[in-house]
Amino acid sequence: MSYSSIDPNSKSTIPAPIIEPNDPNFQQKFNQESFQFTHQLAGHPLFEIPRLVELANLVVAKGGRQKVHSSDGNVLVHQKWSDMPFKERFEEALAQIDESGSLIVIKSIQLDPEYDALLDRIVSELTMLTGINLHQEITWLEGYIFVSSPQTITPYHLDHESNFLLQIQGEEDVNLFDQRDRSVLTEQEIEHYFVGDLQAATYRQENQNKASVYHLVPGLAVHHPARAPHWLKNGDRTSVALSINFCMRSYDLEARVYQVNHYLRKLGLNPTPPGKSPLQDSLKQAFLGIFSKHKPDNKTDVVFSGIDRLKAPLKNIKL
Ligand SMILES: [Fe+2]
């Protein structure tokens, strides 16, 4: 493994390359199915707890308290994020992570230049590996660091974003479900998600045997396709994982189709899912495009600004 510093002022070096594409079908599987690969960030100093405390304080100072999610991680797989008691004092929860029973998510890590450079490097490598110019296709990029106490659970949910999850420290089981399987994830759940119910995906025990389970150890990583439902269970040690999340133009457009479909279904229709009729898709996308912010300020704007602007007058119609 070689090391190179990408920022002359950086206090730490970044391995080159970071991602090792040991799956020969990396490009074909991207955003279609989950897959495992290896990376070179295990044990990197940017992920040591004192450095993460410094990072958490910086993102809160620059972006506000909501940039660090800190909650009790003693929940069950079928529960929702809203069931997880919030911990106001994230500094203590993080500094004592081995014992605090916490699940902490440091968001927008790119607010710190060292992590921003790291993300930029990873996106460049992913552009090569996926064959897609992600610097152009990505509409919103965000790096998260998940720090979780032993035995904690991240409940079942889906995300609009495409994701690469790199295990840095500790071990965890990542349960990933096929986003294309409608016996796992229904059209209605996806539509509800895209009109603002971020907890719309419902865990069904009878579907657990359909999960692909990845046992991540330091140096291993897994790709989550956009909208692939997932839940995670930490091992016996504190887990630290880097999550590269991004919205892509093509999936933002599909989200608009689901948003329109939600209201068509409320009108008693049986709407056509995205991908089945290019004409219908483009009409729905163009319609919501009229309302969408053309210069989004955040990820919520990217996905929801069109439907949110439309929802206000629709509330009076009582659909
Ligand atoms: Fe997630």
PDB file of C-alpha atoms and ligand atoms in Angstrom:
ATOM      1  CA  MET A   1       0.000   0.000   0.000  1.00  0.00           C
ATOM      2  CA  SER A   2       1.326   3.419  -0.873  1.00  0.00           C
ATOM      3  CA  TYR A   3       0.473   6.657   0.831  1.00  0.00           C
ATOM      4  CA  SER A   4       0.176  10.123  -0.623  1.00  0.00           C
ATOM      5  CA  SER A   5      -0.918  13.368   0.946  1.00  0.00           C
ATOM      6  CA  ILE A   6      -3.458  15.250  -1.180  1.00  0.00           C
ATOM      7  CA  ASP A   7      -3.352  18.403   0.890  1.00  0.00           C
ATOM      8  CA  PRO A   8       0.108  19.744   1.807  1.00  0.00           C
ATOM      9  CA  ASN A   9      -1.360  21.153   5.036  1.00  0.00           C
ATOM     10  CA  SER A  10      -3.070  17.894   5.913  1.00  0.00           C
ATOM     11  CA  LYS A  11      -2.090  16.283   9.194  1.00  0.00           C
ATOM     12  CA  SER A  12      -2.691  12.799   7.833  1.00  0.00           C
ATOM     13  CA  THR A  13      -1.953  10.913   4.657  1.00  0.00           C
ATOM     14  CA  ILE A  14      -4.484   9.217   2.440  1.00  0.00           C
ATOM     15  CA  PRO A  15      -3.802   5.772   1.009  1.00  0.00           C
ATOM     16  CA  ALA A  16      -3.777   5.499  -2.782  1.00  0.00           C
ATOM     17  CA  PRO A  17      -5.957   3.995  -3.990  1.00  0.00           C
ATOM     18  CA  ILE A  18      -8.523   3.939  -1.184  1.00  0.00           C
ATOM     19  CA  ILE A  19     -10.889   1.485  -2.854  1.00  0.00           C
ATOM     20  CA  GLU A  20      -9.788  -1.921  -4.097  1.00  0.00           C
ATOM     21  CA  PRO A  21     -12.302  -3.063  -6.713  1.00  0.00           C
ATOM     22  CA  ASN A  22     -11.993  -6.760  -6.112  1.00  0.00           C
ATOM     23  CA  ASP A  23     -15.485  -7.433  -7.487  1.00  0.00           C
ATOM     24  CA  PRO A  24     -15.063  -7.795 -11.274  1.00  0.00           C
ATOM     25  CA  ASN A  25     -18.674  -6.670 -11.758  1.00  0.00           C
ATOM     26  CA  PHE A  26     -18.329  -3.413  -9.780  1.00  0.00           C
ATOM     27  CA  GLN A  27     -19.573  -1.331 -12.732  1.00  0.00           C
ATOM     28  CA  GLN A  28     -22.486  -3.621 -13.672  1.00  0.00           C
ATOM     29  CA  LYS A  29     -23.689  -4.029 -10.095  1.00  0.00           C
ATOM     30  CA  PHE A  30     -23.541  -0.333  -9.161  1.00  0.00           C
ATOM     31  CA  ASN A  31     -27.020   0.751  -8.004  1.00  0.00           C
ATOM     32  CA  GLN A  32     -28.464  -2.571  -9.136  1.00  0.00           C
ATOM     33  CA  GLU A  33     -27.404  -4.936  -6.385  1.00  0.00           C
ATOM     34  CA  SER A  34     -25.369  -4.809  -3.198  1.00  0.00           C
ATOM     35  CA  PHE A  35     -21.782  -6.076  -3.220  1.00  0.00           C
ATOM     36  CA  GLN A  36     -18.716  -6.189  -1.024  1.00  0.00           C
ATOM     37  CA  PHE A  37     -15.249  -4.807  -1.722  1.00  0.00           C
ATOM     38  CA  THR A  38     -12.152  -3.838   0.242  1.00  0.00           C
ATOM     39  CA  HIS A  39     -10.605  -0.493   1.130  1.00  0.00           C
ATOM     40  CA  GLN A  40      -7.462   0.920   2.737  1.00  0.00           C
ATOM     41  CA  LEU A  41      -8.827   3.235   5.444  1.00  0.00           C
ATOM     42  CA  ALA A  42      -8.869   0.758   8.350  1.00  0.00           C
ATOM     43  CA  GLY A  43      -7.003   2.263  11.289  1.00  0.00           C
ATOM     44  CA  HIS A  44      -6.576   5.642   9.618  1.00  0.00           C
ATOM     45  CA  PRO A  45      -6.018   8.482  12.139  1.00  0.00           C
ATOM     46  CA  LEU A  46      -8.958  10.501  10.760  1.00  0.00           C
ATOM     47  CA  PHE A  47     -11.239   7.938  12.412  1.00  0.00           C
ATOM     48  CA  GLU A  48      -9.766   7.821  15.916  1.00  0.00           C
ATOM     49  CA  ILE A  49     -12.256   8.853  18.580  1.00  0.00           C
ATOM     50  CA  PRO A  50     -10.468  12.073  19.743  1.00  0.00           C
ATOM     51  CA  ARG A  51     -10.287  13.232  16.098  1.00  0.00           C
ATOM     52  CA  LEU A  52     -13.982  12.412  15.654  1.00  0.00           C
ATOM     53  CA  VAL A  53     -14.864  14.475  18.743  1.00  0.00           C
ATOM     54  CA  GLU A  54     -12.980  17.391  17.136  1.00  0.00           C
ATOM     55  CA  LEU A  55     -14.829  16.796  13.847  1.00  0.00           C
ATOM     56  CA  ALA A  56     -18.237  16.611  15.553  1.00  0.00           C
ATOM     57  CA  ASN A  57     -17.635  19.930  17.283  1.00  0.00           C
ATOM     58  CA  LEU A  58     -16.551  21.507  14.006  1.00  0.00           C
ATOM     59  CA  VAL A  59     -19.594  20.358  12.003  1.00  0.00           C
ATOM     60  CA  VAL A  60     -21.917  21.581  14.769  1.00  0.00           C
ATOM     61  CA  ALA A  61     -20.122  24.947  14.889  1.00  0.00           C
ATOM     62  CA  LYS A  62     -20.344  25.326  11.103  1.00  0.00           C
ATOM     63  CA  GLY A  63     -23.638  23.604  10.333  1.00  0.00           C
ATOM     64  CA  GLY A  64     -25.711  23.521  13.520  1.00  0.00           C
ATOM     65  CA  ARG A  65     -26.560  20.944  16.174  1.00  0.00           C
ATOM     66  CA  GLN A  66     -28.552  18.807  13.707  1.00  0.00           C
ATOM     67  CA  LYS A  67     -25.279  17.846  12.027  1.00  0.00           C
ATOM     68  CA  VAL A  68     -24.642  15.328  14.801  1.00  0.00           C
ATOM     69  CA  HIS A  69     -27.349  12.763  15.439  1.00  0.00           C
ATOM     70  CA  SER A  70     -26.821  11.137  18.828  1.00  0.00           C
ATOM     71  CA  SER A  71     -29.280   8.675  20.256  1.00  0.00           C
ATOM     72  CA  ASP A  72     -29.680   5.597  22.389  1.00  0.00           C
ATOM     73  CA  GLY A  73     -28.803   2.633  20.180  1.00  0.00           C
ATOM     74  CA  ASN A  74     -30.662   0.031  22.237  1.00  0.00           C
ATOM     75  CA  VAL A  75     -33.533  -0.419  19.792  1.00  0.00           C
ATOM     76  CA  LEU A  76     -34.954  -3.304  17.777  1.00  0.00           C
ATOM     77  CA  VAL A  77     -34.767  -3.781  14.036  1.00  0.00           C
ATOM     78  CA  HIS A  78     -38.458  -3.031  13.399  1.00  0.00           C
ATOM     79  CA  GLN A  79     -38.380   0.249  15.339  1.00  0.00           C
ATOM     80  CA  LYS A  80     -38.029   3.673  13.764  1.00  0.00           C
ATOM     81  CA  TRP A  81     -35.405   6.385  14.116  1.00  0.00           C
ATOM     82  CA  SER A  82     -38.032   8.389  16.016  1.00  0.00           C
ATOM     83  CA  ASP A  83     -38.179   5.597  18.641  1.00  0.00           C
ATOM     84  CA  MET A  84     -34.537   6.197  19.535  1.00  0.00           C
ATOM     85  CA  PRO A  85     -34.207   8.526  22.555  1.00  0.00           C
ATOM     86  CA  PHE A  86     -32.165  11.571  21.572  1.00  0.00           C
ATOM     87  CA  LYS A  87     -28.955  12.307  23.480  1.00  0.00           C
ATOM     88  CA  GLU A  88     -28.323  16.011  23.756  1.00  0.00           C
ATOM     89  CA  ARG A  89     -24.740  15.717  25.018  1.00  0.00           C
ATOM     90  CA  PHE A  90     -23.097  14.109  22.021  1.00  0.00           C
ATOM     91  CA  GLU A  91     -19.572  14.941  23.208  1.00  0.00           C
ATOM     92  CA  GLU A  92     -19.908  12.649  26.239  1.00  0.00           C
ATOM     93  CA  ALA A  93     -21.690   9.924  24.271  1.00  0.00           C
ATOM     94  CA  LEU A  94     -18.914   9.983  21.695  1.00  0.00           C
ATOM     95  CA  ALA A  95     -15.958  10.233  24.077  1.00  0.00           C
ATOM     96  CA  GLN A  96     -17.365   7.291  26.111  1.00  0.00           C
ATOM     97  CA  ILE A  97     -18.656   5.364  23.120  1.00  0.00           C
ATOM     98  CA  ASP A  98     -17.438   1.965  24.409  1.00  0.00           C
ATOM     99  CA  GLU A  99     -19.921   2.151  27.305  1.00  0.00           C
ATOM    100  CA  SER A 100     -22.530   4.767  26.386  1.00  0.00           C
ATOM    101  CA  GLY A 101     -24.883   2.502  24.361  1.00  0.00           C
ATOM    102  CA  SER A 102     -25.056   5.192  21.685  1.00  0.00           C
ATOM    103  CA  LEU A 103     -25.534   5.502  17.988  1.00  0.00           C
ATOM    104  CA  ILE A 104     -23.889   8.651  16.683  1.00  0.00           C
ATOM    105  CA  VAL A 105     -23.938   9.952  13.136  1.00  0.00           C
ATOM    106  CA  ILE A 106     -21.604  12.826  12.284  1.00  0.00           C
ATOM    107  CA  LYS A 107     -23.076  14.359   9.125  1.00  0.00           C
ATOM    108  CA  SER A 108     -21.623  16.678   6.493  1.00  0.00           C
ATOM    109  CA  ILE A 109     -18.075  15.671   7.367  1.00  0.00           C
ATOM    110  CA  GLN A 110     -16.949  17.564   4.277  1.00  0.00           C
ATOM    111  CA  LEU A 111     -17.260  20.737   6.371  1.00  0.00           C
ATOM    112  CA  ASP A 112     -13.786  19.793   7.619  1.00  0.00           C
ATOM    113  CA  PRO A 113     -11.238  20.221   4.786  1.00  0.00           C
ATOM    114  CA  GLU A 114      -9.392  17.005   5.592  1.00  0.00           C
ATOM    115  CA  TYR A 115     -12.541  14.918   5.239  1.00  0.00           C
ATOM    116  CA  ASP A 116     -13.630  16.965   2.215  1.00  0.00           C
ATOM    117  CA  ALA A 117     -10.397  15.991   0.456  1.00  0.00           C
ATOM    118  CA  LEU A 118     -10.979  12.374   1.418  1.00  0.00           C
ATOM    119  CA  LEU A 119     -14.495  12.416  -0.055  1.00  0.00           C
ATOM    120  CA  ASP A 120     -13.309  14.082  -3.215  1.00  0.00           C
ATOM    121  CA  ARG A 121     -10.703  11.376  -3.678  1.00  0.00           C
ATOM    122  CA  ILE A 122     -13.249   8.600  -3.109  1.00  0.00           C
ATOM    123  CA  VAL A 123     -15.700  10.118  -5.611  1.00  0.00           C
ATOM    124  CA  SER A 124     -12.916  10.313  -8.189  1.00  0.00           C
ATOM    125  CA  GLU A 125     -12.088   6.654  -7.625  1.00  0.00           C
ATOM    126  CA  LEU A 126     -15.782   5.720  -7.839  1.00  0.00           C
ATOM    127  CA  THR A 127     -16.073   7.623 -11.116  1.00  0.00           C
ATOM    128  CA  MET A 128     -13.390   5.351 -12.550  1.00  0.00           C
ATOM    129  CA  LEU A 129     -14.879   2.208 -11.062  1.00  0.00           C
ATOM    130  CA  THR A 130     -18.507   2.837 -12.049  1.00  0.00           C
ATOM    131  CA  GLY A 131     -17.763   4.317 -15.460  1.00  0.00           C
ATOM    132  CA  ILE A 132     -20.125   7.183 -14.593  1.00  0.00           C
ATOM    133  CA  ASN A 133     -18.911  10.755 -14.259  1.00  0.00           C
ATOM    134  CA  LEU A 134     -20.120  11.146 -10.719  1.00  0.00           C
ATOM    135  CA  HIS A 135     -18.751  14.673 -10.427  1.00  0.00           C
ATOM    136  CA  GLN A 136     -21.445  15.585 -13.008  1.00  0.00           C
ATOM    137  CA  GLU A 137     -24.159  13.109 -12.092  1.00  0.00           C
ATOM    138  CA  ILE A 138     -24.162  13.710  -8.332  1.00  0.00           C
ATOM    139  CA  THR A 139     -26.651  16.366  -7.286  1.00  0.00           C
ATOM    140  CA  TRP A 140     -25.840  16.158  -3.579  1.00  0.00           C
ATOM    141  CA  LEU A 141     -22.885  14.553  -1.824  1.00  0.00           C
ATOM    142  CA  GLU A 142     -22.596  13.963   1.867  1.00  0.00           C
ATOM    143  CA  GLY A 143     -20.149  12.053   4.017  1.00  0.00           C
ATOM    144  CA  TYR A 144     -21.338  10.551   7.297  1.00  0.00           C
ATOM    145  CA  ILE A 145     -19.353   8.816   9.993  1.00  0.00           C
ATOM    146  CA  PHE A 146     -21.314   6.291  12.046  1.00  0.00           C
ATOM    147  CA  VAL A 147     -19.923   5.633  15.513  1.00  0.00           C
ATOM    148  CA  SER A 148     -21.829   3.027  17.473  1.00  0.00           C
ATOM    149  CA  SER A 149     -21.443   1.304  20.804  1.00  0.00           C
ATOM    150  CA  PRO A 150     -21.197  -2.497  21.045  1.00  0.00           C
ATOM    151  CA  GLN A 151     -24.401  -4.420  20.221  1.00  0.00           C
ATOM    152  CA  THR A 152     -26.381  -1.387  19.041  1.00  0.00           C
ATOM    153  CA  ILE A 153     -28.828  -1.625  16.152  1.00  0.00           C
ATOM    154  CA  THR A 154     -29.583   0.733  13.278  1.00  0.00           C
ATOM    155  CA  PRO A 155     -33.249   0.067  12.540  1.00  0.00           C
ATOM    156  CA  TYR A 156     -34.630  -0.937   9.140  1.00  0.00           C
ATOM    157  CA  HIS A 157     -35.034   1.929   6.661  1.00  0.00           C
ATOM    158  CA  LEU A 158     -34.364   3.016   3.094  1.00  0.00           C
ATOM    159  CA  ASP A 159     -32.487   5.998   1.692  1.00  0.00           C
ATOM    160  CA  HIS A 160     -32.844   7.860  -1.573  1.00  0.00           C
ATOM    161  CA  GLU A 161     -29.084   8.117  -1.817  1.00  0.00           C
ATOM    162  CA  SER A 162     -26.648   5.648  -3.319  1.00  0.00           C
ATOM    163  CA  ASN A 163     -24.243   4.554  -0.620  1.00  0.00           C
ATOM    164  CA  PHE A 164     -20.798   3.086  -0.049  1.00  0.00           C
ATOM    165  CA  LEU A 165     -20.197   2.015   3.560  1.00  0.00           C
ATOM    166  CA  LEU A 166     -16.574   1.465   4.612  1.00  0.00           C
ATOM    167  CA  GLN A 167     -15.926  -0.310   7.904  1.00  0.00           C
ATOM    168  CA  ILE A 168     -13.028   1.351   9.718  1.00  0.00           C
ATOM    169  CA  GLN A 169     -13.087  -0.136  13.217  1.00  0.00           C
ATOM    170  CA  GLY A 170     -15.083  -2.899  14.914  1.00  0.00           C
ATOM    171  CA  GLU A 171     -17.448  -5.269  13.165  1.00  0.00           C
ATOM    172  CA  GLU A 172     -21.055  -5.098  12.085  1.00  0.00           C
ATOM    173  CA  ASP A 173     -23.606  -7.095  10.142  1.00  0.00           C
ATOM    174  CA  VAL A 174     -25.239  -5.155   7.333  1.00  0.00           C
ATOM    175  CA  ASN A 175     -28.568  -6.637   6.228  1.00  0.00           C
ATOM    176  CA  LEU A 176     -29.417  -5.399   2.745  1.00  0.00           C
ATOM    177  CA  PHE A 177     -32.601  -6.109   0.806  1.00  0.00           C
ATOM    178  CA  ASP A 178     -33.246  -5.914  -2.919  1.00  0.00           C
ATOM    179  CA  GLN A 179     -34.926  -2.602  -3.721  1.00  0.00           C
ATOM    180  CA  ARG A 180     -36.454  -4.196  -6.851  1.00  0.00           C
ATOM    181  CA  ASP A 181     -38.295  -6.917  -4.924  1.00  0.00           C
ATOM    182  CA  ARG A 182     -41.871  -5.682  -4.396  1.00  0.00           C
ATOM    183  CA  SER A 183     -42.516  -8.443  -1.853  1.00  0.00           C
ATOM    184  CA  VAL A 184     -39.950  -6.631   0.311  1.00  0.00           C
ATOM    185  CA  LEU A 185     -40.467  -2.998  -0.613  1.00  0.00           C
ATOM    186  CA  THR A 186     -43.859  -1.969  -2.016  1.00  0.00           C
ATOM    187  CA  GLU A 187     -44.568   0.822  -4.462  1.00  0.00           C
ATOM    188  CA  GLN A 188     -46.681   2.486  -1.770  1.00  0.00           C
ATOM    189  CA  GLU A 189     -43.812   2.452   0.739  1.00  0.00           C
ATOM    190  CA  ILE A 190     -41.536   4.128  -1.800  1.00  0.00           C
ATOM    191  CA  GLU A 191     -44.212   6.684  -2.674  1.00  0.00           C
ATOM    192  CA  HIS A 192     -44.794   7.465   1.016  1.00  0.00           C
ATOM    193  CA  TYR A 193     -41.058   7.909   1.518  1.00  0.00           C
ATOM    194  CA  PHE A 194     -40.895  10.440  -1.305  1.00  0.00           C
ATOM    195  CA  VAL A 195     -43.735  12.527   0.056  1.00  0.00           C
ATOM    196  CA  GLY A 196     -41.857  12.941   3.319  1.00  0.00           C
ATOM    197  CA  ASP A 197     -42.405   9.814   5.440  1.00  0.00           C
ATOM    198  CA  LEU A 198     -38.761   8.893   5.761  1.00  0.00           C
ATOM    199  CA  GLN A 199     -39.709   5.947   7.961  1.00  0.00           C
ATOM    200  CA  ALA A 200     -42.121   4.459   5.422  1.00  0.00           C
ATOM    201  CA  ALA A 201     -40.238   1.183   4.951  1.00  0.00           C
ATOM    202  CA  THR A 202     -41.680  -1.455   7.285  1.00  0.00           C
ATOM    203  CA  TYR A 203     -39.629  -4.403   8.477  1.00  0.00           C
ATOM    204  CA  ARG A 204     -41.310  -7.792   7.997  1.00  0.00           C
ATOM    205  CA  GLN A 205     -39.724 -10.684   9.833  1.00  0.00           C
ATOM    206  CA  GLU A 206     -40.926 -13.127   7.160  1.00  0.00           C
ATOM    207  CA  ASN A 207     -38.665 -11.347   4.644  1.00  0.00           C
ATOM    208  CA  GLN A 208     -35.490 -11.608   6.712  1.00  0.00           C
ATOM    209  CA  ASN A 209     -34.321 -14.664   4.745  1.00  0.00           C
ATOM    210  CA  LYS A 210     -34.301 -12.472   1.614  1.00  0.00           C
ATOM    211  CA  ALA A 211     -31.566 -10.229   3.060  1.00  0.00           C
ATOM    212  CA  SER A 212     -27.984 -10.314   1.874  1.00  0.00           C
ATOM    213  CA  VAL A 213     -25.994 -10.169   5.104  1.00  0.00           C
ATOM    214  CA  TYR A 214     -22.480  -8.698   4.961  1.00  0.00           C
ATOM    215  CA  HIS A 215     -20.245  -9.215   7.976  1.00  0.00           C
ATOM    216  CA  LEU A 216     -18.061  -6.143   7.785  1.00  0.00           C
ATOM    217  CA  VAL A 217     -14.662  -6.053   9.492  1.00  0.00           C
ATOM    218  CA  PRO A 218     -12.087  -3.251   9.225  1.00  0.00           C
ATOM    219  CA  GLY A 219     -11.019  -2.959   5.586  1.00  0.00           C
ATOM    220  CA  LEU A 220     -14.276  -4.337   4.178  1.00  0.00           C
ATOM    221  CA  ALA A 221     -17.015  -2.239   2.600  1.00  0.00           C
ATOM    222  CA  VAL A 222     -20.430  -2.738   1.044  1.00  0.00           C
ATOM    223  CA  HIS A 223     -22.348  -0.872  -1.642  1.00  0.00           C
ATOM    224  CA  HIS A 224     -26.020  -0.065  -0.965  1.00  0.00           C
ATOM    225  CA  PRO A 225     -27.944   0.699  -4.165  1.00  0.00           C
ATOM    226  CA  ALA A 226     -30.297   3.691  -3.987  1.00  0.00           C
ATOM    227  CA  ARG A 227     -33.512   2.773  -2.095  1.00  0.00           C
ATOM    228  CA  ALA A 228     -32.188  -0.638  -0.936  1.00  0.00           C
ATOM    229  CA  PRO A 229     -33.743  -1.203   2.516  1.00  0.00           C
ATOM    230  CA  HIS A 230     -31.256  -2.101   5.214  1.00  0.00           C
ATOM    231  CA  TRP A 231     -30.619  -2.573   8.908  1.00  0.00           C
ATOM    232  CA  LEU A 232     -27.371  -2.992  10.823  1.00  0.00           C
ATOM    233  CA  LYS A 233     -26.272  -4.798  13.956  1.00  0.00           C
ATOM    234  CA  ASN A 234     -23.028  -3.894  15.661  1.00  0.00           C
ATOM    235  CA  GLY A 235     -20.658  -6.533  17.073  1.00  0.00           C
ATOM    236  CA  ASP A 236     -18.965  -6.750  20.457  1.00  0.00           C
ATOM    237  CA  ARG A 237     -16.743  -3.723  19.944  1.00  0.00           C
ATOM    238  CA  THR A 238     -17.324  -0.064  19.125  1.00  0.00           C
ATOM    239  CA  SER A 239     -17.891   0.349  15.405  1.00  0.00           C
ATOM    240  CA  VAL A 240     -16.686   3.232  13.254  1.00  0.00           C
ATOM    241  CA  ALA A 241     -17.802   3.337   9.622  1.00  0.00           C
ATOM    242  CA  LEU A 242     -17.541   5.894   6.841  1.00  0.00           C
ATOM    243  CA  SER A 243     -20.629   6.320   4.693  1.00  0.00           C
ATOM    244  CA  ILE A 244     -20.415   8.020   1.314  1.00  0.00           C
ATOM    245  CA  ASN A 245     -23.973   9.046   0.356  1.00  0.00           C
ATOM    246  CA  PHE A 246     -25.002  10.792  -2.803  1.00  0.00           C
ATOM    247  CA  CYS A 247     -28.083  11.780  -4.748  1.00  0.00           C
ATOM    248  CA  MET A 248     -27.892  11.200  -8.501  1.00  0.00           C
ATOM    249  CA  ARG A 249     -29.745  13.082 -11.202  1.00  0.00           C
ATOM    250  CA  SER A 250     -31.430   9.967 -12.618  1.00  0.00           C
ATOM    251  CA  TYR A 251     -32.730   8.874  -9.190  1.00  0.00           C
ATOM    252  CA  ASP A 252     -33.928  12.395  -8.341  1.00  0.00           C
ATOM    253  CA  LEU A 253     -36.061  12.195 -11.491  1.00  0.00           C
ATOM    254  CA  GLU A 254     -37.443   8.808 -10.455  1.00  0.00           C
ATOM    255  CA  ALA A 255     -38.316  10.295  -7.078  1.00  0.00           C
ATOM    256  CA  ARG A 256     -40.531  12.833  -8.857  1.00  0.00           C
ATOM    257  CA  VAL A 257     -42.420   9.999 -10.552  1.00  0.00           C
ATOM    258  CA  TYR A 258     -43.043   8.358  -7.167  1.00  0.00           C
ATOM    259  CA  GLN A 259     -44.206  11.691  -5.765  1.00  0.00           C
ATOM    260  CA  VAL A 260     -46.770  12.200  -8.528  1.00  0.00           C
ATOM    261  CA  ASN A 261     -47.791   8.534  -8.237  1.00  0.00           C
ATOM    262  CA  HIS A 262     -48.560   8.987  -4.556  1.00  0.00           C
ATOM    263  CA  TYR A 263     -51.235  11.547  -5.410  1.00  0.00           C
ATOM    264  CA  LEU A 264     -52.539   9.592  -8.408  1.00  0.00           C
ATOM    265  CA  ARG A 265     -53.016   6.590  -6.111  1.00  0.00           C
ATOM    266  CA  LYS A 266     -54.895   8.788  -3.649  1.00  0.00           C
ATOM    267  CA  LEU A 267     -57.227   9.679  -6.510  1.00  0.00           C
ATOM    268  CA  GLY A 268     -58.015   5.976  -6.859  1.00  0.00           C
ATOM    269  CA  LEU A 269     -55.769   5.345  -9.854  1.00  0.00           C
ATOM    270  CA  ASN A 270     -53.166   2.611 -10.212  1.00  0.00           C
ATOM    271  CA  PRO A 271     -50.149   4.671 -11.279  1.00  0.00           C
ATOM    272  CA  THR A 272     -47.382   3.372 -13.520  1.00  0.00           C
ATOM    273  CA  PRO A 273     -44.066   2.908 -11.653  1.00  0.00           C
ATOM    274  CA  PRO A 274     -40.990   4.689 -13.047  1.00  0.00           C
ATOM    275  CA  GLY A 275     -39.170   2.926 -15.864  1.00  0.00           C
ATOM    276  CA  LYS A 276     -42.266   1.392 -17.490  1.00  0.00           C
ATOM    277  CA  SER A 277     -43.397   4.318 -19.663  1.00  0.00           C
ATOM    278  CA  PRO A 278     -40.821   6.929 -20.746  1.00  0.00           C
ATOM    279  CA  LEU A 279     -43.605   9.296 -21.830  1.00  0.00           C
ATOM    280  CA  GLN A 280     -45.481   9.139 -18.536  1.00  0.00           C
ATOM    281  CA  ASP A 281     -42.214   9.448 -16.614  1.00  0.00           C
ATOM    282  CA  SER A 282     -41.170  12.550 -18.505  1.00  0.00           C
ATOM    283  CA  LEU A 283     -44.583  14.208 -18.060  1.00  0.00           C
ATOM    284  CA  LYS A 284     -44.542  13.587 -14.292  1.00  0.00           C
ATOM    285  CA  GLN A 285     -40.918  14.740 -14.034  1.00  0.00           C
ATOM    286  CA  ALA A 286     -41.566  17.884 -16.053  1.00  0.00           C
ATOM    287  CA  PHE A 287     -44.621  18.705 -13.964  1.00  0.00           C
ATOM    288  CA  LEU A 288     -42.761  18.547 -10.657  1.00  0.00           C
ATOM    289  CA  GLY A 289     -39.726  20.152 -12.252  1.00  0.00           C
ATOM    290  CA  ILE A 290     -41.762  23.350 -12.558  1.00  0.00           C
ATOM    291  CA  PHE A 291     -42.031  23.529  -8.774  1.00  0.00           C
ATOM    292  CA  SER A 292     -38.566  22.223  -7.847  1.00  0.00           C
ATOM    293  CA  LYS A 293     -35.822  24.544  -6.672  1.00  0.00           C
ATOM    294  CA  HIS A 294     -33.262  24.900  -9.426  1.00  0.00           C
ATOM    295  CA  LYS A 295     -30.521  25.812  -6.967  1.00  0.00           C
ATOM    296  CA  PRO A 296     -31.115  23.538  -3.990  1.00  0.00           C
ATOM    297  CA  ASP A 297     -29.583  24.570  -0.664  1.00  0.00           C
ATOM    298  CA  ASN A 298     -29.577  21.088   0.823  1.00  0.00           C
ATOM    299  CA  LYS A 299     -30.470  17.450   0.207  1.00  0.00           C
ATOM    300  CA  THR A 300     -34.076  18.002   1.253  1.00  0.00           C
ATOM    301  CA  ASP A 301     -34.398  20.635  -1.451  1.00  0.00           C
ATOM    302  CA  VAL A 302     -32.931  18.241  -4.036  1.00  0.00           C
ATOM    303  CA  VAL A 303     -35.522  15.558  -3.357  1.00  0.00           C
ATOM    304  CA  PHE A 304     -38.519  17.335  -1.880  1.00  0.00           C
ATOM    305  CA  SER A 305     -38.638  20.986  -2.946  1.00  0.00           C
ATOM    306  CA  GLY A 306     -41.024  20.316  -5.870  1.00  0.00           C
ATOM    307  CA  ILE A 307     -43.494  18.216  -3.930  1.00  0.00           C
ATOM    308  CA  ASP A 308     -43.279  20.426  -0.842  1.00  0.00           C
ATOM    309  CA  ARG A 309     -44.190  23.513  -2.857  1.00  0.00           C
ATOM    310  CA  LEU A 310     -47.077  21.610  -4.433  1.00  0.00           C
ATOM    311  CA  LYS A 311     -48.319  20.126  -1.164  1.00  0.00           C
ATOM    312  CA  ALA A 312     -49.334  23.397   0.446  1.00  0.00           C
ATOM    313  CA  PRO A 313     -52.264  24.161  -1.888  1.00  0.00           C
ATOM    314  CA  LEU A 314     -53.120  20.430  -2.174  1.00  0.00           C
ATOM    315  CA  LYS A 315     -53.719  20.304   1.573  1.00  0.00           C
ATOM    316  CA  ASN A 316     -56.815  22.430   1.058  1.00  0.00           C
ATOM    317  CA  ILE A 317     -58.183  19.970  -1.531  1.00  0.00           C
ATOM    318  CA  LYS A 318     -58.065  17.165   1.094  1.00  0.00           C
ATOM    319  CA  LEU A 319     -56.831  14.401  -1.183  1.00  0.00           C
TER     320      LEU A 319
HETATM  321 FE    FE B   1     -29.214   4.171   5.721  1.00  0.00          FE
END
